[in-house]
Structure formats: structure tokens, C-alpha cells
PDB file of C-alpha atoms in Angstrom:
ATOM      1  CA  MET A   1     -11.322  -8.815  -7.960  1.00  0.00           C
ATOM      2  CA  GLU A   2      -8.178  -6.968  -8.921  1.00  0.00           C
ATOM      3  CA  GLN A   3      -9.477  -3.612  -7.729  1.00  0.00           C
ATOM      4  CA  SER A   4     -10.091  -4.794  -4.210  1.00  0.00           C
ATOM      5  CA  ARG A   5      -6.525  -6.114  -4.147  1.00  0.00           C
ATOM      6  CA  ALA A   6      -5.318  -2.542  -4.409  1.00  0.00           C
ATOM      7  CA  LEU A   7      -7.747  -1.701  -1.608  1.00  0.00           C
ATOM      8  CA  ALA A   8      -6.409  -4.571   0.492  1.00  0.00           C
ATOM      9  CA  ILE A   9      -2.829  -3.406  -0.019  1.00  0.00           C
ATOM     10  CA  SER A  10      -3.684   0.123   1.111  1.00  0.00           C
ATOM     11  CA  ALA A  11      -5.587  -1.246   4.093  1.00  0.00           C
ATOM     12  CA  ASP A  12      -2.519  -3.299   4.942  1.00  0.00           C
ATOM     13  CA  GLY A  13      -0.436  -0.129   4.805  1.00  0.00           C
ATOM     14  CA  ILE A  14      -2.809   1.674   7.159  1.00  0.00           C
ATOM     15  CA  GLU A  15      -2.813  -1.268   9.542  1.00  0.00           C
ATOM     16  CA  ALA A  16       0.989  -1.490   9.588  1.00  0.00           C
ATOM     17  CA  GLN A  17       1.248   2.222  10.349  1.00  0.00           C
ATOM     18  CA  ARG A  18      -1.339   1.875  13.108  1.00  0.00           C
ATOM     19  CA  ARG A  19       0.780  -0.822  14.735  1.00  0.00           C
ATOM     20  CA  VAL A  20       3.828   1.441  14.456  1.00  0.00           C
ATOM     21  CA  LEU A  21       1.790   4.186  16.145  1.00  0.00           C
ATOM     22  CA  GLU A  22       0.844   1.798  18.958  1.00  0.00           C
ATOM     23  CA  LEU A  23       4.510   1.118  19.599  1.00  0.00           C
ATOM     24  CA  ILE A  24       5.294   4.834  19.604  1.00  0.00           C
ATOM     25  CA  ALA A  25       2.504   5.349  22.153  1.00  0.00           C
ATOM     26  CA  SER A  26       3.939   2.557  24.275  1.00  0.00           C
ATOM     27  CA  ASN A  27       7.463   3.986  24.012  1.00  0.00           C
ATOM     28  CA  ILE A  28       6.388   7.456  25.065  1.00  0.00           C
ATOM     29  CA  ALA A  29       4.183   6.155  27.871  1.00  0.00           C
ATOM     30  CA  ASN A  30       7.126   4.156  29.212  1.00  0.00           C
ATOM     31  CA  MET A  31       9.784   6.819  28.867  1.00  0.00           C
ATOM     32  CA  ASN A  32      10.510   6.667  32.602  1.00  0.00           C
ATOM     33  CA  THR A  33       9.673   3.029  33.319  1.00  0.00           C
ATOM     34  CA  THR A  34      12.581   1.533  35.260  1.00  0.00           C
ATOM     35  CA  ARG A  35      10.905  -1.716  36.222  1.00  0.00           C
ATOM     36  CA  THR A  36       9.038  -3.986  33.791  1.00  0.00           C
ATOM     37  CA  ILE A  37       7.352  -7.369  34.276  1.00  0.00           C
ATOM     38  CA  GLN A  38      10.356  -9.037  32.646  1.00  0.00           C
ATOM     39  CA  GLY A  39      12.601  -7.145  35.051  1.00  0.00           C
ATOM     40  CA  GLY A  40      14.960  -4.304  34.235  1.00  0.00           C
ATOM     41  CA  PRO A  41      14.100  -1.008  32.614  1.00  0.00           C
ATOM     42  CA  TYR A  42      11.808  -0.637  29.596  1.00  0.00           C
ATOM     43  CA  ARG A  43      13.487  -0.906  26.214  1.00  0.00           C
ATOM     44  CA  ARG A  44      12.288   1.003  23.182  1.00  0.00           C
ATOM     45  CA  LYS A  45      10.095  -1.199  20.962  1.00  0.00           C
ATOM     46  CA  VAL A  46      10.811  -1.194  17.235  1.00  0.00           C
ATOM     47  CA  ALA A  47       8.557  -2.646  14.543  1.00  0.00           C
ATOM     48  CA  ILE A  48      10.141  -4.730  11.814  1.00  0.00           C
ATOM     49  CA  VAL A  49       8.074  -3.942   8.733  1.00  0.00           C
ATOM     50  CA  THR A  50       8.323  -6.320   5.783  1.00  0.00           C
ATOM     51  CA  GLU A  51       6.878  -6.439   2.323  1.00  0.00           C
ATOM     52  CA  LYS A  52       4.374  -9.019   1.122  1.00  0.00           C
ATOM     53  CA  PRO A  53       5.561  -9.582  -2.440  1.00  0.00           C
ATOM     54  CA  LEU A  54       3.299  -8.459  -5.265  1.00  0.00           C
ATOM     55  CA  ILE A  55       2.955 -10.819  -8.200  1.00  0.00           C
ATOM     56  CA  PHE A  56       1.590  -9.188 -11.295  1.00  0.00           C
ATOM     57  CA  SER A  57       2.452 -11.108 -14.452  1.00  0.00           C
ATOM     58  CA  GLU A  58      -0.721 -13.186 -14.324  1.00  0.00           C
ATOM     59  CA  ILE A  59      -2.915 -10.242 -15.261  1.00  0.00           C
ATOM     60  CA  LEU A  60      -0.937  -9.293 -18.315  1.00  0.00           C
ATOM     61  CA  GLY A  61      -0.363 -12.923 -19.150  1.00  0.00           C
ATOM     62  CA  SER A  62      -3.123 -15.304 -20.054  1.00  0.00           C
ATOM     63  CA  GLU A  63      -3.430 -17.545 -16.999  1.00  0.00           C
ATOM     64  CA  GLU A  64      -6.588 -16.283 -15.356  1.00  0.00           C
ATOM     65  CA  ASN A  65      -6.672 -19.037 -12.758  1.00  0.00           C
ATOM     66  CA  LYS A  66      -3.452 -17.818 -11.148  1.00  0.00           C
ATOM     67  CA  LEU A  67      -5.338 -14.770  -9.924  1.00  0.00           C
ATOM     68  CA  MET A  68      -6.208 -16.380  -6.633  1.00  0.00           C
ATOM     69  CA  GLU A  69      -2.750 -16.881  -5.197  1.00  0.00           C
ATOM     70  CA  ILE A  70      -1.740 -13.256  -5.176  1.00  0.00           C
ATOM     71  CA  GLY A  71      -0.353 -11.326  -2.255  1.00  0.00           C
ATOM     72  CA  GLY A  72       0.952  -7.814  -2.089  1.00  0.00           C
ATOM     73  CA  GLY A  73       0.877  -5.514   0.894  1.00  0.00           C
ATOM     74  CA  VAL A  74       2.912  -4.919   3.978  1.00  0.00           C
ATOM     75  CA  ARG A  75       2.980  -6.325   7.473  1.00  0.00           C
ATOM     76  CA  VAL A  76       4.664  -5.904  10.828  1.00  0.00           C
ATOM     77  CA  ALA A  77       6.671  -9.102  10.958  1.00  0.00           C
ATOM     78  CA  ASP A  78       8.096  -8.654  14.414  1.00  0.00           C
ATOM     79  CA  VAL A  79       8.498  -6.267  17.299  1.00  0.00           C
ATOM     80  CA  ILE A  80      11.967  -6.157  18.795  1.00  0.00           C
ATOM     81  CA  ASP A  81      13.608  -4.377  21.672  1.00  0.00           C
ATOM     82  CA  ASP A  82      15.980  -1.638  20.608  1.00  0.00           C
ATOM     83  CA  PRO A  83      19.416  -3.061  21.505  1.00  0.00           C
ATOM     84  CA  THR A  84      21.122   0.304  21.982  1.00  0.00           C
ATOM     85  CA  PRO A  85      22.653   0.747  25.461  1.00  0.00           C
ATOM     86  CA  LEU A  86      20.480   2.160  28.231  1.00  0.00           C
ATOM     87  CA  PRO A  87      21.440   5.554  29.591  1.00  0.00           C
ATOM     88  CA  LYS A  88      22.778   5.427  33.128  1.00  0.00           C
ATOM     89  CA  VAL A  89      22.141   8.200  35.638  1.00  0.00           C
ATOM     90  CA  TYR A  90      23.293   8.696  39.203  1.00  0.00           C
ATOM     91  CA  LYS A  91      20.230   8.658  41.502  1.00  0.00           C
ATOM     92  CA  PRO A  92      21.212   7.127  44.830  1.00  0.00           C
ATOM     93  CA  GLY A  93      17.769   7.428  46.415  1.00  0.00           C
ATOM     94  CA  HIS A  94      15.970   5.654  43.583  1.00  0.00           C
ATOM     95  CA  PRO A  95      14.389   2.259  44.483  1.00  0.00           C
ATOM     96  CA  ASP A  96      15.863   0.695  41.322  1.00  0.00           C
ATOM     97  CA  ALA A  97      19.360   2.095  41.842  1.00  0.00           C
ATOM     98  CA  ASP A  98      22.238  -0.383  42.004  1.00  0.00           C
ATOM     99  CA  VAL A  99      24.773  -0.476  44.871  1.00  0.00           C
ATOM    100  CA  GLN A 100      26.768   2.420  43.405  1.00  0.00           C
ATOM    101  CA  GLY A 101      23.556   4.463  43.132  1.00  0.00           C
ATOM    102  CA  PHE A 102      23.175   4.276  39.341  1.00  0.00           C
ATOM    103  CA  VAL A 103      19.794   3.805  37.650  1.00  0.00           C
ATOM    104  CA  PHE A 104      19.355   2.556  34.094  1.00  0.00           C
ATOM    105  CA  LEU A 105      16.673   4.467  32.226  1.00  0.00           C
ATOM    106  CA  PRO A 106      14.761   3.371  29.112  1.00  0.00           C
ATOM    107  CA  ASN A 107      16.536   4.065  25.802  1.00  0.00           C
ATOM    108  CA  VAL A 108      13.574   6.063  24.526  1.00  0.00           C
ATOM    109  CA  SER A 109      14.322   9.456  23.041  1.00  0.00           C
ATOM    110  CA  GLN A 110      11.429  11.846  22.818  1.00  0.00           C
ATOM    111  CA  ALA A 111      12.761  13.536  19.675  1.00  0.00           C
ATOM    112  CA  GLN A 112      13.121  10.180  17.923  1.00  0.00           C
ATOM    113  CA  GLU A 113       9.583   9.123  18.870  1.00  0.00           C
ATOM    114  CA  MET A 114       8.126  12.416  17.675  1.00  0.00           C
ATOM    115  CA  THR A 115       9.893  12.086  14.330  1.00  0.00           C
ATOM    116  CA  ASP A 116       8.585   8.540  13.965  1.00  0.00           C
ATOM    117  CA  LEU A 117       5.128   9.740  14.938  1.00  0.00           C
ATOM    118  CA  VAL A 118       5.000  12.338  12.182  1.00  0.00           C
ATOM    119  CA  SER A 119       6.337   9.871   9.642  1.00  0.00           C
ATOM    120  CA  ALA A 120       3.812   7.161  10.583  1.00  0.00           C
ATOM    121  CA  THR A 121       0.906   9.614  10.553  1.00  0.00           C
ATOM    122  CA  LYS A 122       1.829  10.986   7.131  1.00  0.00           C
ATOM    123  CA  LEU A 123       2.275   7.506   5.708  1.00  0.00           C
ATOM    124  CA  SER A 124      -1.084   6.490   7.048  1.00  0.00           C
ATOM    125  CA  GLU A 125      -2.603   9.483   5.293  1.00  0.00           C
ATOM    126  CA  ALA A 126      -0.846   8.607   2.031  1.00  0.00           C
ATOM    127  CA  ASN A 127      -2.294   5.107   2.209  1.00  0.00           C
ATOM    128  CA  MET A 128      -5.739   6.544   2.848  1.00  0.00           C
ATOM    129  CA  THR A 129      -5.407   8.797  -0.189  1.00  0.00           C
ATOM    130  CA  VAL A 130      -4.641   5.800  -2.381  1.00  0.00           C
ATOM    131  CA  PHE A 131      -7.488   3.866  -0.787  1.00  0.00           C
ATOM    132  CA  LYS A 132      -9.953   6.657  -1.565  1.00  0.00           C
ATOM    133  CA  ALA A 133      -8.672   6.942  -5.138  1.00  0.00           C
ATOM    134  CA  THR A 134      -9.075   3.206  -5.694  1.00  0.00           C
ATOM    135  CA  LYS A 135     -12.549   3.272  -4.227  1.00  0.00           C
ATOM    136  CA  GLN A 136     -13.473   6.116  -6.540  1.00  0.00           C
ATOM    137  CA  MET A 137     -12.212   4.164  -9.544  1.00  0.00           C
ATOM    138  CA  LEU A 138     -14.211   1.149  -8.457  1.00  0.00           C
ATOM    139  CA  GLN A 139     -17.324   3.254  -8.080  1.00  0.00           C
ATOM    140  CA  SER A 140     -16.848   4.907 -11.459  1.00  0.00           C
ATOM    141  CA  SER A 141     -16.801   1.522 -13.164  1.00  0.00           C
ATOM    142  CA  MET A 142     -20.177   0.861 -11.571  1.00  0.00           C
ATOM    143  CA  GLN A 143     -21.586   3.575 -13.832  1.00  0.00           C
ATOM    144  CA  LEU A 144     -21.161   1.198 -16.721  1.00  0.00           C
ATOM    145  CA  VAL A 145     -24.093  -0.919 -15.616  1.00  0.00           C
ATOM    146  CA  GLN A 146     -26.508   1.945 -15.121  1.00  0.00           C
TER     147      GLN A 146
ATOM    148  CA  MET B   1     -15.741  -9.307 -25.569  1.00  0.00           C
ATOM    149  CA  ALA B   2     -13.944  -9.458 -28.894  1.00  0.00           C
ATOM    150  CA  GLU B   3     -14.870 -13.118 -29.288  1.00  0.00           C
ATOM    151  CA  ASN B   4     -18.536 -12.212 -29.592  1.00  0.00           C
ATOM    152  CA  PRO B   5     -19.089 -11.891 -33.380  1.00  0.00           C
ATOM    153  CA  VAL B   6     -21.910  -9.348 -33.079  1.00  0.00           C
ATOM    154  CA  VAL B   7     -19.994  -7.118 -30.712  1.00  0.00           C
ATOM    155  CA  GLY B   8     -16.899  -7.551 -32.856  1.00  0.00           C
ATOM    156  CA  ALA B   9     -18.770  -6.578 -36.009  1.00  0.00           C
ATOM    157  CA  VAL B  10     -20.293  -3.459 -34.493  1.00  0.00           C
ATOM    158  CA  PHE B  11     -17.432  -2.182 -32.395  1.00  0.00           C
ATOM    159  CA  GLY B  12     -14.302  -3.664 -33.876  1.00  0.00           C
ATOM    160  CA  ASP B  13     -11.764  -4.063 -31.108  1.00  0.00           C
ATOM    161  CA  THR B  14     -12.722  -0.872 -29.252  1.00  0.00           C
ATOM    162  CA  PHE B  15     -14.256  -2.828 -26.428  1.00  0.00           C
ATOM    163  CA  SER B  16     -11.342  -5.136 -25.857  1.00  0.00           C
ATOM    164  CA  SER B  17      -8.894  -2.215 -26.062  1.00  0.00           C
ATOM    165  CA  LEU B  18     -10.836  -0.325 -23.429  1.00  0.00           C
ATOM    166  CA  GLU B  19     -11.137  -3.405 -21.276  1.00  0.00           C
ATOM    167  CA  ARG B  20      -7.395  -3.824 -21.538  1.00  0.00           C
ATOM    168  CA  ALA B  21      -6.783  -0.178 -20.648  1.00  0.00           C
ATOM    169  CA  MET B  22      -8.884  -0.621 -17.529  1.00  0.00           C
ATOM    170  CA  LYS B  23      -7.050  -3.796 -16.585  1.00  0.00           C
ATOM    171  CA  ILE B  24      -3.711  -2.056 -16.931  1.00  0.00           C
ATOM    172  CA  ALA B  25      -4.892   0.898 -14.859  1.00  0.00           C
ATOM    173  CA  THR B  26      -6.052  -1.558 -12.205  1.00  0.00           C
ATOM    174  CA  LEU B  27      -2.670  -3.214 -12.160  1.00  0.00           C
ATOM    175  CA  ARG B  28      -0.915   0.110 -12.022  1.00  0.00           C
ATOM    176  CA  GLN B  29      -3.097   1.038  -9.077  1.00  0.00           C
ATOM    177  CA  GLU B  30      -1.901  -2.086  -7.276  1.00  0.00           C
ATOM    178  CA  VAL B  31       1.718  -1.189  -7.905  1.00  0.00           C
ATOM    179  CA  ILE B  32       1.130   2.336  -6.550  1.00  0.00           C
ATOM    180  CA  SER B  33      -0.648   0.946  -3.463  1.00  0.00           C
ATOM    181  CA  GLN B  34       2.176  -1.487  -2.893  1.00  0.00           C
ATOM    182  CA  ASN B  35       4.855   1.189  -3.203  1.00  0.00           C
ATOM    183  CA  ILE B  36       3.081   3.544  -0.821  1.00  0.00           C
ATOM    184  CA  ALA B  37       2.224   0.812   1.677  1.00  0.00           C
ATOM    185  CA  ASN B  38       5.907  -0.079   1.763  1.00  0.00           C
ATOM    186  CA  ALA B  39       7.258   3.470   1.844  1.00  0.00           C
ATOM    187  CA  ASN B  40       8.876   2.821   5.217  1.00  0.00           C
ATOM    188  CA  THR B  41       9.836  -0.811   4.704  1.00  0.00           C
ATOM    189  CA  LYS B  42      13.557  -1.297   5.119  1.00  0.00           C
ATOM    190  CA  GLY B  43      15.229  -2.518   1.950  1.00  0.00           C
ATOM    191  CA  TYR B  44      12.102  -2.110  -0.177  1.00  0.00           C
ATOM    192  CA  GLU B  45      12.691  -0.903  -3.724  1.00  0.00           C
ATOM    193  CA  ALA B  46       9.857   0.932  -5.442  1.00  0.00           C
ATOM    194  CA  LEU B  47       8.515  -1.009  -8.379  1.00  0.00           C
ATOM    195  CA  ALA B  48       8.384   1.077 -11.532  1.00  0.00           C
ATOM    196  CA  PHE B  49       5.395   0.344 -13.734  1.00  0.00           C
ATOM    197  CA  ASN B  50       6.228  -0.555 -17.290  1.00  0.00           C
ATOM    198  CA  GLU B  51       3.768  -2.675 -19.198  1.00  0.00           C
ATOM    199  CA  GLU B  52       6.164  -4.095 -21.773  1.00  0.00           C
ATOM    200  CA  LEU B  53       8.743  -5.076 -19.207  1.00  0.00           C
ATOM    201  CA  MET B  54       6.106  -6.628 -16.997  1.00  0.00           C
ATOM    202  CA  ARG B  55       4.786  -8.736 -19.804  1.00  0.00           C
ATOM    203  CA  ALA B  56       8.340  -9.968 -20.322  1.00  0.00           C
ATOM    204  CA  GLU B  57       8.327 -10.796 -16.572  1.00  0.00           C
ATOM    205  CA  LYS B  58      11.089  -8.300 -15.916  1.00  0.00           C
ATOM    206  CA  ARG B  59      10.922  -5.561 -13.346  1.00  0.00           C
ATOM    207  CA  ILE B  60      12.668  -2.272 -12.918  1.00  0.00           C
ATOM    208  CA  TYR B  61      12.964  -0.562  -9.577  1.00  0.00           C
ATOM    209  CA  HIS B  62      13.620   2.839  -8.145  1.00  0.00           C
ATOM    210  CA  PRO B  63      16.022   2.560  -5.219  1.00  0.00           C
ATOM    211  CA  LYS B  64      13.610   4.289  -2.847  1.00  0.00           C
ATOM    212  CA  VAL B  65       9.897   5.078  -2.586  1.00  0.00           C
ATOM    213  CA  ALA B  66       9.243   8.731  -3.433  1.00  0.00           C
ATOM    214  CA  ILE B  67       5.758   9.639  -2.225  1.00  0.00           C
ATOM    215  CA  GLU B  68       5.585  12.562  -4.688  1.00  0.00           C
ATOM    216  CA  ARG B  69       6.294  10.322  -7.641  1.00  0.00           C
ATOM    217  CA  GLU B  70       3.718   7.791  -6.487  1.00  0.00           C
ATOM    218  CA  MET B  71       1.095  10.484  -5.962  1.00  0.00           C
ATOM    219  CA  THR B  72       1.721  11.825  -9.473  1.00  0.00           C
ATOM    220  CA  GLU B  73       1.334   8.311 -10.806  1.00  0.00           C
ATOM    221  CA  LEU B  74      -1.860   7.968  -8.821  1.00  0.00           C
ATOM    222  CA  ALA B  75      -3.350  11.135 -10.312  1.00  0.00           C
ATOM    223  CA  ASN B  76      -2.346  10.069 -13.822  1.00  0.00           C
ATOM    224  CA  ASN B  77      -3.809   6.654 -13.320  1.00  0.00           C
ATOM    225  CA  GLN B  78      -7.094   7.992 -12.005  1.00  0.00           C
ATOM    226  CA  VAL B  79      -7.494  10.174 -15.077  1.00  0.00           C
ATOM    227  CA  ALA B  80      -6.581   7.315 -17.413  1.00  0.00           C
ATOM    228  CA  TYR B  81      -9.074   5.015 -15.736  1.00  0.00           C
ATOM    229  CA  ALA B  82     -11.819   7.622 -15.765  1.00  0.00           C
ATOM    230  CA  ALA B  83     -11.193   8.199 -19.480  1.00  0.00           C
ATOM    231  CA  ALA B  84     -11.476   4.479 -20.212  1.00  0.00           C
ATOM    232  CA  VAL B  85     -14.690   4.216 -18.201  1.00  0.00           C
ATOM    233  CA  LYS B  86     -16.184   7.241 -20.002  1.00  0.00           C
ATOM    234  CA  LEU B  87     -15.314   5.856 -23.416  1.00  0.00           C
ATOM    235  CA  MET B  88     -16.683   2.455 -22.523  1.00  0.00           C
ATOM    236  CA  SER B  89     -19.868   4.008 -21.255  1.00  0.00           C
ATOM    237  CA  ALA B  90     -20.193   5.909 -24.550  1.00  0.00           C
ATOM    238  CA  GLU B  91     -19.710   2.675 -26.454  1.00  0.00           C
ATOM    239  CA  LEU B  92     -22.374   0.998 -24.364  1.00  0.00           C
ATOM    240  CA  ASN B  93     -24.753   3.864 -25.045  1.00  0.00           C
ATOM    241  CA  LYS B  94     -24.089   3.456 -28.736  1.00  0.00           C
ATOM    242  CA  MET B  95     -24.924  -0.212 -28.446  1.00  0.00           C
ATOM    243  CA  ARG B  96     -28.089   0.592 -26.503  1.00  0.00           C
ATOM    244  CA  THR B  97     -29.185   3.047 -29.175  1.00  0.00           C
ATOM    245  CA  ILE B  98     -28.636   0.479 -31.915  1.00  0.00           C
ATOM    246  CA  ALA B  99     -30.483  -2.174 -29.979  1.00  0.00           C
ATOM    247  CA  THR B 100     -33.519  -0.022 -29.272  1.00  0.00           C
ATOM    248  CA  GLN B 101     -33.949   1.714 -32.643  1.00  0.00           C
ATOM    249  CA  GLY B 102     -35.877  -1.228 -34.103  1.00  0.00           C
ATOM    250  CA  ARG B 103     -38.857  -0.390 -31.940  1.00  0.00           C
ATOM    251  CA  ARG B 104     -39.640   2.777 -33.853  1.00  0.00           C
TER     252      ARG B 104
END
């Protein structure tokens, strides 16, 4: 089922972008969170996206039985906290202020999140376009048995 | 397909050529999907599709994924695949005609 492999890869791409979107939602929702369950202010979450290698030679070669062990696609391998320093503001009345009256805020920048949002949405759409195209190809080959 | 002597005698290698064209288009589709799925993957290099090089188990890469290039490839590939399917369907019709003419 080589065709559905292309479908699976595109589906993988959509899924990875959806997970990126979830993180963006979480980042924006927590833009002002100064106290988390782990303690300390919220840190921006970043997805580490990695490739699942695509092996192709088996189709052009002769070994049909190698078809089964094929990957291809993309996945979110890990979610890490953005290590950039947290901005510090002077707010003496704040419940999470330290003795000098400084509060550490999350290192989430709205502009950055919005840029990431557009990029993830567009990529998701691109993957959907490829998915639709592959599906159409698959359907057209069904005409052969009519 | 080509191994079948009857099919081979009637169609020559048309069938196997078309089958091959469809296989290659399928593979190309996978490469396009992979490149687009990994458009934002850090360090990913876009795989360039080249049948001869792939058969020699060599790969060439573009340093970055360009969505425009991949979309152009996608459109090209769709047309190529559709053409192969159409031709194959025509061949099958030919075969059907030959097979049913004896009834008259």
C-alpha cells in the first residue's frame, strides 16, 4: 500500500502541526501565569519536531518484501521549556514578588506566538492539500476496475 | 503483467511501462508528502526526486524545504499519474473489446 504511505506521512504532518498549535494555545493562555504546579513562573513550551526517515530504494529495486518496514513522516519528539531568561518586573504588591519586590513573568512573547501560529496553520493546510491530492490519485486508480 | 504471455503478445510492454510510471508517481508523492510534513523540522533537508539517482541508492537534497517547489512538484505529479491511469484504462478497454468481440 504505497499510496496510503503518502497519506500516512501527510496525516503525520497534520498531527505534528496540531501538537504545535496546542503548545501555542498553552503558551498564550499562560502568558501571565506566575505560579505553576512545579513552582515558579510558566516557561514557554517548545516542540522538538523530528523527521521519521523515508526509505525508498525498495520500490525501485526488486525486493518487494522490504515494503513492510518503511517509515517516513514527522513527529513531535519532545516538548521542552524555553531556556531563555524570564523577564523581571518590579511589582511590590504582587503575591509572587520576591523580597525586593520583583516578579518573574513567563518568557512568552505574543508576537512570537502569533508568528508561530500562522506558520503552523499554513503548514497544516499544506499537508492537507497533499493529503487531498494523494486521495484523489488513489481514487482515480479505482477507475481502472470499473 | 509483462510475464503473462497473452498480455505480452497483445500489448507489448505498454502495461508494464504504465505500471512503472504509476509506481514512480506514487513514490514521488511520498517524497513530496515527506518534504512538506517536515517543512518546519530543524535540520531537515528536502529530498529531491531523481529516479536514476534513487535507483543507485544515492540522494540529492535541497538545503531547505520550499513549499512552492513542492506544490509545483505535486501538481506535476498529479497530472503524470492521471495520464498514466487514463492510458492504462484505455489499454484495458482495448483488451475488453478484444475479449468480447468473439461473441458476435
